[in-house]
Coordinates of C-alpha atoms in Angstrom, one line a residue:
X21 CA -103.6 100.9 25.3
X22 CA -100.5 102.9 24.3
X23 CA -97.5 102.7 26.6
X24 CA -95.3 105.7 27.1
X25 CA -91.6 105.6 28.0
X26 CA -90.8 105.5 31.6
X27 CA -89.8 109.0 32.9
X28 CA -86.0 109.5 33.2
X29 CA -84.7 109.9 36.7
X30 CA -83.7 113.4 37.7
X31 CA -80.1 114.3 38.0
X32 CA -80.1 114.2 41.8
X33 CA -81.6 110.7 41.9
X34 CA -79.7 109.2 39.1
X35 CA -76.7 108.5 41.3
X36 CA -78.7 106.7 44.0
X37 CA -79.8 103.1 44.1
X38 CA -83.4 103.3 45.3
X39 CA -85.6 100.6 46.7
X40 CA -87.3 99.7 43.5
X41 CA -83.9 99.0 41.8
X42 CA -82.8 96.9 44.8
X43 CA -85.9 94.8 44.5
X44 CA -85.0 94.0 40.9
X45 CA -81.5 93.1 42.0
X46 CA -83.0 90.7 44.5
X47 CA -84.9 88.8 41.8
X48 CA -81.7 88.6 39.6
X49 CA -79.4 87.5 42.4
X50 CA -81.9 84.7 43.5
X51 CA -82.0 83.3 40.0
X52 CA -78.2 83.6 39.6
X53 CA -77.7 81.8 42.9
X54 CA -79.9 78.9 41.7
X55 CA -78.1 78.6 38.4
X56 CA -74.5 78.9 39.5
X57 CA -74.8 76.8 42.7
X58 CA -76.2 73.9 40.7
X59 CA -73.0 73.9 38.5
X60 CA -70.7 73.5 41.5
X61 CA -72.9 71.5 43.9
X62 CA -73.1 68.5 41.6
X63 CA -69.3 68.2 41.6
X64 CA -69.3 67.0 45.2
X65 CA -72.1 64.5 44.5
X66 CA -70.5 62.6 41.5
X67 CA -68.9 59.9 43.7
X68 CA -72.3 59.4 45.3
X69 CA -74.0 59.1 41.9
X70 CA -71.4 56.4 40.9
X71 CA -72.3 54.4 44.0
X72 CA -76.1 55.0 44.0
X73 CA -76.6 54.2 40.3
X74 CA -73.9 51.4 40.3
X75 CA -71.9 53.0 37.5
X76 CA -68.6 51.5 36.7
X77 CA -66.9 54.4 34.8
X78 CA -66.4 57.7 36.5
X79 CA -66.4 59.3 33.0
X80 CA -70.1 58.3 32.6
X81 CA -71.0 60.1 35.9
X82 CA -69.0 63.2 34.7
X83 CA -71.7 63.6 32.0
X84 CA -74.0 65.0 34.8
X85 CA -71.8 68.1 34.7
X86 CA -70.9 68.1 31.0
X87 CA -74.6 67.8 29.9
X88 CA -75.5 70.8 32.0
X89 CA -72.6 72.8 30.6
X90 CA -73.4 71.9 27.0
X91 CA -77.1 72.8 27.5
X92 CA -75.9 76.2 28.8
X93 CA -73.8 76.7 25.7
X94 CA -76.7 75.8 23.4
X95 CA -79.3 78.1 24.8
X96 CA -77.2 81.2 25.7
X97 CA -77.0 82.3 22.0
X98 CA -80.8 82.3 21.8
X99 CA -81.3 84.5 24.8
X100 CA -80.6 87.8 23.2
X101 CA -83.1 87.3 20.4
X102 CA -85.7 85.7 22.7
X103 CA -85.4 88.6 25.2
X104 CA -86.1 91.1 22.4
X105 CA -88.9 89.0 20.9
X106 CA -90.8 88.0 24.1
X107 CA -89.7 90.5 26.7
X108 CA -87.2 90.0 29.5
X109 CA -89.9 89.5 32.3
X110 CA -91.8 86.8 30.4
X111 CA -88.6 85.0 29.3
X112 CA -87.0 85.2 32.8
X113 CA -90.0 83.6 34.4
X114 CA -90.1 80.9 31.7
X115 CA -86.4 80.2 32.5
X116 CA -87.2 79.9 36.2
X117 CA -90.0 77.4 35.5
X118 CA -87.8 75.3 33.2
X119 CA -84.9 75.3 35.7
X120 CA -87.1 74.4 38.6
X121 CA -89.0 71.7 36.7
X122 CA -85.7 70.2 35.5
X123 CA -84.4 70.2 39.1
X124 CA -87.4 68.2 40.3
X125 CA -87.0 65.7 37.5
X126 CA -83.3 65.3 38.4
X127 CA -84.3 64.5 42.0
X128 CA -86.7 61.8 40.7
X129 CA -84.0 60.1 38.4
X130 CA -84.0 56.3 38.5
X131 CA -80.7 55.8 36.7
X132 CA -77.7 57.7 35.5
X133 CA -79.1 58.1 32.0
X134 CA -82.3 59.8 33.3
X135 CA -80.2 62.1 35.5
X136 CA -78.1 63.2 32.5
X137 CA -81.1 63.8 30.4
X138 CA -82.9 65.8 33.1
X139 CA -79.7 67.9 33.6
X140 CA -80.1 69.0 30.0
X141 CA -83.6 70.3 30.8
X142 CA -82.2 72.1 33.9
X143 CA -79.4 73.6 31.9
X144 CA -81.7 75.0 29.2
X145 CA -83.4 77.0 31.9
X146 CA -80.3 77.9 33.9
X147 CA -78.4 79.1 30.8
X148 CA -80.9 81.9 30.3
X149 CA -81.0 83.2 33.9
X150 CA -77.5 84.9 34.0
X151 CA -77.6 86.8 30.6
X152 CA -81.2 87.8 31.3
X153 CA -80.3 88.9 34.8
X154 CA -77.5 91.1 33.4
X155 CA -79.9 92.6 30.9
X156 CA -82.4 93.5 33.6
X157 CA -79.8 94.9 35.9
X158 CA -78.2 97.0 33.2
X159 CA -81.5 98.5 32.1
X160 CA -82.4 99.3 35.7
X161 CA -79.1 100.9 36.6
X162 CA -78.3 103.1 33.7
X163 CA -74.6 104.0 33.0
X164 CA -74.2 106.1 36.2
X165 CA -75.1 103.2 38.6
X166 CA -74.1 100.2 36.6
X167 CA -70.9 99.4 38.6
X168 CA -72.7 99.1 41.9
X169 CA -75.6 97.1 40.5
X170 CA -73.2 94.7 38.7
X171 CA -71.3 94.3 41.9
X172 CA -74.5 93.0 43.5
X173 CA -74.9 90.5 40.6
X174 CA -71.3 89.4 41.1
X175 CA -72.0 88.1 44.6
X176 CA -73.5 84.7 43.4
X177 CA -70.9 84.5 40.6
X178 CA -68.1 84.6 43.2
X179 CA -69.7 82.6 46.0
X180 CA -71.1 79.8 43.8
X181 CA -67.8 77.9 43.4
X182 CA -67.2 78.4 47.1
X183 CA -70.6 77.6 48.7
X184 CA -71.5 74.9 46.2
X185 CA -69.1 72.2 47.6
X186 CA -70.1 73.2 51.2
X187 CA -73.8 73.0 50.5
X188 CA -73.5 69.8 48.4
X189 CA -71.3 68.1 51.1
X190 CA -73.7 69.0 53.9
X191 CA -76.9 67.9 52.0
X192 CA -75.3 64.6 51.0
X193 CA -74.0 63.8 54.5
X194 CA -77.1 64.9 56.5
X195 CA -79.9 64.3 54.0
X196 CA -79.5 62.6 50.6
X197 CA -78.3 63.4 47.1
X198 CA -81.9 64.1 46.1
X199 CA -81.8 67.3 48.1
X200 CA -79.1 69.0 46.0
X201 CA -81.9 69.2 43.4
X202 CA -85.0 69.4 45.5
X203 CA -83.7 72.5 47.3
X204 CA -84.4 74.4 44.0
X205 CA -88.1 73.7 44.3
X206 CA -88.9 76.2 47.1
X207 CA -86.3 78.6 45.8
X208 CA -87.8 78.5 42.3
X209 CA -91.4 79.1 43.6
X210 CA -90.2 82.1 45.7
X211 CA -88.2 83.5 42.7
X212 CA -91.1 83.0 40.4
X213 CA -93.5 84.9 42.7
X214 CA -91.0 87.6 43.3
X215 CA -90.3 88.1 39.6
X216 CA -94.1 88.3 38.9
X217 CA -94.5 91.1 41.4
X218 CA -91.3 93.1 41.0
X219 CA -90.1 92.8 37.3
X220 CA -91.6 95.6 35.1
X221 CA -93.4 94.4 31.9
X222 CA -91.4 95.3 28.9
X223 CA -92.8 95.6 25.3
X224 CA -91.4 92.9 23.0
X225 CA -89.8 94.0 19.7
X226 CA -91.9 91.8 17.5
X227 CA -90.2 93.0 14.3
X228 CA -87.0 91.1 14.7
X229 CA -86.8 87.9 12.7
X230 CA -85.2 84.8 14.1
X231 CA -81.8 83.8 12.7
X232 CA -82.3 80.1 12.0
X233 CA -79.2 79.8 9.9
X234 CA -77.1 81.3 12.6
X235 CA -78.6 79.0 15.2
X236 CA -77.8 75.9 13.1
X237 CA -74.2 77.0 13.1
X238 CA -73.5 78.6 16.5
X239 CA -75.5 76.5 19.0
X240 CA -74.2 73.1 17.9
X241 CA -70.8 74.6 17.2
X242 CA -70.4 75.9 20.7
X243 CA -71.8 72.6 22.2
X244 CA -69.3 70.5 20.1
X245 CA -66.3 72.7 20.8
X246 CA -67.0 72.8 24.6
X247 CA -67.6 69.0 24.5
X248 CA -64.2 68.5 23.0
X249 CA -62.5 70.8 25.5
X250 CA -64.3 69.2 28.5
X251 CA -63.1 65.8 27.3
X252 CA -59.4 66.8 27.4
X253 CA -59.0 66.1 31.2
X254 CA -60.5 62.6 30.8
X255 CA -58.4 61.7 27.7
X256 CA -55.3 63.4 29.0
X257 CA -54.4 64.6 25.5
X258 CA -55.9 66.5 22.5
X259 CA -54.7 63.7 20.1
X260 CA -57.8 61.5 20.5
X261 CA -60.6 61.8 17.9
X262 CA -63.1 62.4 20.8
X263 CA -61.2 65.7 21.5
X264 CA -59.8 67.0 18.2
X265 CA -62.6 65.9 15.9
X266 CA -65.4 67.5 18.0
X267 CA -63.3 70.6 18.6
X268 CA -62.5 70.9 14.9
X269 CA -66.1 70.5 13.7
X270 CA -67.4 72.8 16.5
X271 CA -64.7 75.4 15.8
X272 CA -65.4 75.3 12.1
X273 CA -69.1 75.9 12.7
X274 CA -68.3 78.8 15.0
X275 CA -65.9 80.4 12.5
X276 CA -68.5 79.9 9.7
X277 CA -71.0 81.8 11.9
X278 CA -68.5 84.6 12.5
X279 CA -68.3 85.2 8.7
X280 CA -72.0 84.8 8.2
X281 CA -73.1 87.0 11.2
X282 CA -72.3 90.3 9.4
X283 CA -74.9 89.5 6.7
X284 CA -78.3 89.4 8.3
X285 CA -79.8 92.5 9.9
X286 CA -80.5 90.7 13.2
X287 CA -77.9 87.9 13.7
X288 CA -78.2 85.4 16.5
X289 CA -75.1 86.9 18.1
X290 CA -74.3 90.5 17.1
X291 CA -70.5 90.6 16.5
X292 CA -70.9 94.2 15.2
X293 CA -70.7 95.2 18.9
X294 CA -67.0 94.6 18.7
X295 CA -66.7 97.8 16.7
X296 CA -66.8 99.4 20.1
X297 CA -63.1 99.5 21.2
X298 CA -63.9 99.6 25.0
X299 CA -66.2 96.6 24.6
X300 CA -63.5 94.7 22.7
X301 CA -60.7 95.4 25.1
X302 CA -62.8 94.6 28.2
X303 CA -64.1 91.4 26.6
X304 CA -60.6 90.1 25.7
X305 CA -59.3 91.0 29.2
X306 CA -62.3 89.2 30.7
X307 CA -61.6 86.1 28.6
X308 CA -58.0 85.9 29.7
X309 CA -59.0 86.6 33.3
X310 CA -61.7 83.9 33.3
X311 CA -59.4 81.3 31.8
X312 CA -56.6 82.0 34.3
X313 CA -58.7 82.5 37.5
X314 CA -61.3 79.8 37.1
X315 CA -58.7 77.3 35.9
X316 CA -56.6 78.1 39.0
X317 CA -59.7 78.0 41.3
X318 CA -60.2 74.4 40.3
X319 CA -57.0 73.4 42.0
X320 CA -57.6 74.8 45.4
X321 CA -60.3 72.5 46.8
X322 CA -58.7 69.4 45.2
X323 CA -55.3 70.3 46.8
X324 CA -57.0 70.3 50.2
X325 CA -58.7 66.9 49.5
X326 CA -55.8 65.0 47.7
X327 CA -52.7 66.4 49.4
X328 CA -54.1 67.4 52.8
X329 CA -56.7 64.6 53.1
X330 CA -59.6 66.8 54.0
X331 CA -63.2 65.9 53.3
X332 CA -65.2 67.7 50.5
X333 CA -67.2 69.6 53.1
X334 CA -64.1 70.9 54.9
X335 CA -62.3 71.6 51.7
X336 CA -65.2 73.8 50.7
X337 CA -65.0 75.6 54.0
X338 CA -61.3 76.2 53.7
X339 CA -61.9 78.0 50.4
X340 CA -64.3 80.4 52.1
X341 CA -61.6 83.1 52.9
X342 CA -61.5 83.8 49.1
X343 CA -65.2 84.6 49.1
X344 CA -64.9 86.8 52.2
X345 CA -62.1 88.8 50.5
X346 CA -64.3 89.2 47.4
X347 CA -67.2 90.4 49.4
X348 CA -65.1 93.1 51.0
X349 CA -63.8 94.7 47.8
X350 CA -66.6 94.1 45.3
X351 CA -68.9 96.9 46.7
X352 CA -65.9 99.2 46.7
X353 CA -65.1 98.3 43.1
X354 CA -68.7 98.9 42.1
X355 CA -68.6 102.5 43.5
X356 CA -65.1 103.1 42.0
X357 CA -66.1 102.2 38.4
X358 CA -69.1 104.5 38.6
X359 CA -66.7 107.3 39.4
X360 CA -63.3 106.6 37.7
X361 CA -62.2 104.9 34.5
X362 CA -62.0 101.1 34.6
X363 CA -58.3 101.2 33.6
X364 CA -57.5 102.5 37.1
X365 CA -59.4 99.8 38.9
X366 CA -59.0 96.5 37.1
X367 CA -55.2 96.5 36.8
X368 CA -54.9 96.8 40.6
X369 CA -57.1 93.8 41.1
X370 CA -55.2 91.8 38.5
X371 CA -51.9 92.7 40.1
X372 CA -53.2 91.4 43.4
X373 CA -54.4 88.2 41.7
X374 CA -51.0 87.7 39.9
X375 CA -49.0 88.1 43.2
X376 CA -51.3 85.7 45.1
X377 CA -51.2 83.2 42.2
X378 CA -47.4 83.3 42.5
X379 CA -47.8 82.7 46.2
X380 CA -49.7 79.4 45.4
X381 CA -46.8 78.2 43.3
X382 CA -44.8 77.9 46.6
X383 CA -47.2 75.5 48.4
X384 CA -45.9 72.3 49.7
X385 CA -47.5 69.2 51.3
X386 CA -47.0 70.7 54.8
X387 CA -47.5 74.4 54.1
X388 CA -49.2 76.1 57.1
X389 CA -52.9 76.6 56.7
X390 CA -52.4 80.2 57.9
X391 CA -50.2 80.8 54.8
X392 CA -52.6 79.2 52.3
X393 CA -55.7 80.8 53.7
X394 CA -54.1 84.2 53.9
X395 CA -53.1 83.9 50.2
X396 CA -56.7 82.9 49.3
X397 CA -58.1 85.8 51.3
X398 CA -55.9 88.4 49.5
X399 CA -56.7 86.6 46.2
X400 CA -60.4 87.3 46.9
X401 CA -59.6 91.0 47.4
X402 CA -58.2 91.1 43.9
X403 CA -61.1 89.1 42.5
X404 CA -63.6 91.5 43.8
X405 CA -61.8 94.4 42.1
X406 CA -61.7 92.6 38.7
X407 CA -64.6 90.4 37.6
X408 CA -67.7 92.6 37.7
X409 CA -65.8 95.9 36.9
X410 CA -64.8 94.2 33.6
X411 CA -68.4 93.2 32.8
X412 CA -69.5 96.7 33.7
X413 CA -66.9 98.2 31.4
X414 CA -68.1 96.0 28.6
X415 CA -71.8 96.8 28.9
X416 CA -71.9 100.4 30.0
X417 CA -71.1 101.7 26.5
X418 CA -74.1 99.9 24.9
X419 CA -77.5 101.5 24.5
X420 CA -80.5 99.8 26.0
X421 CA -81.5 98.2 22.7
X422 CA -78.1 96.5 22.6
X423 CA -77.9 95.3 26.2
X424 CA -79.7 91.9 25.8
X425 CA -77.4 90.9 22.9
X426 CA -74.4 92.4 24.6
X427 CA -74.9 90.4 27.8
X428 CA -75.5 87.3 25.8
X429 CA -72.2 87.8 24.0
X430 CA -70.4 88.3 27.3
X431 CA -71.8 85.1 28.9
X432 CA -70.8 83.0 25.9
X433 CA -67.3 84.3 26.0
X434 CA -67.0 83.7 29.7
X435 CA -68.4 80.2 29.4
X436 CA -65.8 79.4 26.7
X437 CA -63.0 81.0 28.6
X438 CA -63.7 79.2 31.9
X439 CA -64.0 75.9 30.0
X440 CA -60.7 76.4 28.3
X441 CA -59.0 77.4 31.5
X442 CA -60.3 74.4 33.4
X443 CA -59.3 72.0 30.6
X444 CA -55.8 73.4 30.3
X445 CA -55.1 73.4 34.1
X446 CA -56.7 69.9 34.4
X447 CA -54.4 68.5 31.7
X448 CA -51.3 70.0 33.1
X449 CA -52.1 68.7 36.6
X450 CA -53.0 65.2 35.3
X451 CA -49.8 64.9 33.2
X452 CA -47.6 66.1 36.1
X453 CA -49.3 63.5 38.3
X454 CA -48.7 60.8 35.7
X455 CA -45.0 61.7 35.5
X456 CA -44.6 61.1 39.2
X457 CA -43.7 57.5 40.0
X458 CA -44.8 57.8 43.6
X459 CA -48.1 59.4 42.7
X460 CA -48.8 56.7 40.0
X461 CA -47.9 54.0 42.5
X462 CA -50.2 55.5 45.2
X463 CA -53.1 55.7 42.7
X464 CA -52.5 52.1 41.7
X465 CA -52.6 51.0 45.3
X466 CA -55.8 52.8 46.0
X467 CA -57.4 51.4 42.9
X468 CA -56.4 47.9 43.9
X469 CA -57.8 48.4 47.4
X470 CA -61.1 49.6 45.8
X471 CA -61.5 46.7 43.4
X472 CA -59.9 44.0 45.6
X473 CA -57.4 43.1 42.8
X474 CA -53.7 42.6 43.2
X475 CA -51.6 45.6 42.0
X476 CA -48.8 45.2 39.5
X477 CA -45.7 43.6 41.1
X478 CA -43.5 46.5 40.0
X479 CA -45.8 48.8 42.0
X480 CA -45.5 46.6 45.1
X481 CA -41.7 46.5 44.7
X482 CA -41.5 50.3 44.4
X483 CA -43.6 50.9 47.5
X484 CA -41.6 48.3 49.5
X485 CA -38.4 50.0 48.5
X486 CA -39.5 53.3 50.1
X487 CA -41.0 51.7 53.2
X488 CA -42.4 54.2 55.7
X489 CA -41.2 57.1 53.5
X490 CA -43.6 56.2 50.7
X491 CA -46.5 58.3 51.9
X492 CA -44.4 61.4 52.5
X493 CA -42.7 61.0 49.1
X494 CA -46.0 60.6 47.4
X495 CA -47.6 63.6 49.1
X496 CA -44.4 65.7 48.4
X497 CA -44.5 64.9 44.7
X498 CA -48.3 65.5 44.6
X499 CA -47.9 68.9 46.1
X500 CA -45.1 69.6 43.6
X501 CA -47.5 68.8 40.8
X502 CA -50.0 71.3 42.2
X503 CA -47.3 74.0 42.6
X504 CA -46.1 73.4 39.1
X505 CA -49.6 73.7 37.7
X506 CA -50.1 77.0 39.6
X507 CA -47.2 78.3 37.5
X508 CA -49.4 78.0 34.4
X509 CA -52.2 79.9 36.1
X510 CA -49.6 82.5 37.2
X511 CA -48.4 82.9 33.6
X512 CA -51.9 83.4 32.4
X513 CA -52.5 86.1 35.1
X514 CA -49.4 87.9 33.9
X515 CA -50.6 88.0 30.3
X516 CA -54.0 89.3 31.5
X517 CA -52.3 92.0 33.6
X518 CA -50.3 93.1 30.6
X519 CA -53.3 93.3 28.3
X520 CA -55.3 95.3 30.9
X521 CA -53.2 98.4 30.3
X522 CA -55.3 98.9 27.2
X523 CA -58.4 99.6 29.3
X524 CA -59.4 103.3 29.3
X525 CA -57.6 105.2 32.0
X526 CA -59.0 108.7 31.3
X527 CA -62.6 109.8 31.4
X528 CA -62.3 111.2 27.9
X529 CA -61.3 107.8 26.6
X530 CA -64.5 106.1 27.8
X531 CA -67.0 105.6 24.9
X532 CA -70.6 106.8 25.6
X533 CA -73.7 104.8 24.7
X534 CA -75.3 105.7 21.4
X535 CA -78.4 107.7 22.5
X536 CA -80.0 107.7 19.1
X537 CA -81.3 104.2 19.3
X538 CA -84.6 104.3 21.2
X539 CA -84.8 102.4 24.5
X540 CA -87.3 99.6 25.1
X541 CA -90.6 100.8 26.5
X542 CA -91.3 99.7 30.0
X543 CA -94.9 99.2 31.3
X544 CA -95.5 98.9 35.0

């Protein structure tokens, strides 16, 4: 049976988002929610894992997060080729099955080693969901509607870091840690059935050969590089072999892949896409933005817990204003980028982010919650005007045959950027804490209380010298450490804002997709 290309929409309908496109968006959003929530929800559960599995070292428990992240980094480069080879519908459903199966295995874990291993399986499925979702949405939307469709996909990307701690805290307190994984079983079954009915069948491009050489360089290179970066907060420095050796080897493999990738006809990651100036500028801006914003985002819930003494659940709720602000401006941004050049939208969002990040440099141990929550709400307004418009700008100049590999490229860059940002911010905060005598003494006292051992006499002498003022001094210096670290995030936001002026500001500057490359054939 010969398939014919799907008829192009008429000019009057091309600007509307009809019900069939919204159904596709529902599938993608559901899969993205499952994947992104599982990254953040486990953060709240790590102290519980340490108790339940009787693990002495917190660094061992942290592997439940690191293993998932490394699995994402390993599988994302394969997604572009696999989507072309097997079709997005088939691969998306396979990713849902793998993620759901891995989630169930995680819930059945009998020790920390089993949990870490099963998190790898879960990450292999979860890593494919976001780039595949972006591919499906971009093909469905077309260049005229891409901004609004990408805004829909941005909802789980924004709400994941906010709702994850809330959901995780609630499930652990009212049920058990098993349910942070078991909740994915009914969601996975629903998503699988939904995808089977709604997603159109696309014809695979069987002619593309798999780039094994590229895979042997890029996938382990990314995994080693991100492992080194993620080890920085634990080590507190880049001078240990665990950090610099893995980053050096991983970085060397990635650089080798960059030089190699221009040789094969179908490389694992198509860096030739960077010949497109708009794609390059949008991608670099997104890298800087992801490093600054996601690094700074890490500080907010920990400030509420460490300085203000709030529970993990309440800390998650206190971050909610940021998500509310994002939800208000993201649909507006989606409509704007479909009408006006991206260079008129994103700099406004980045300016708002920069101003609010400066506002967080002024926080103290007794700052009013009204002030902090107001800053977070306005920050959310800026976030909604920035993130998905940048992705839209990067993808809309690609033809349909390039979309799968383009979305894969964007997801890899965002993964690296957020990991770099989190590592830099974590190291700055950790070192500022270590340089505070009061904070170090407080941590020593809490560790002694946990283990039942006597703290160092010099610590006891220091605490006694301050008397009743010790707690207020400790909290004051702790808040100073947070405020000082926010200055780093503020500086990164300034750099991002400066670079964003290179984004196209006139309609004539926006590159158009190459229409000569035939689009993939869709069969319904």
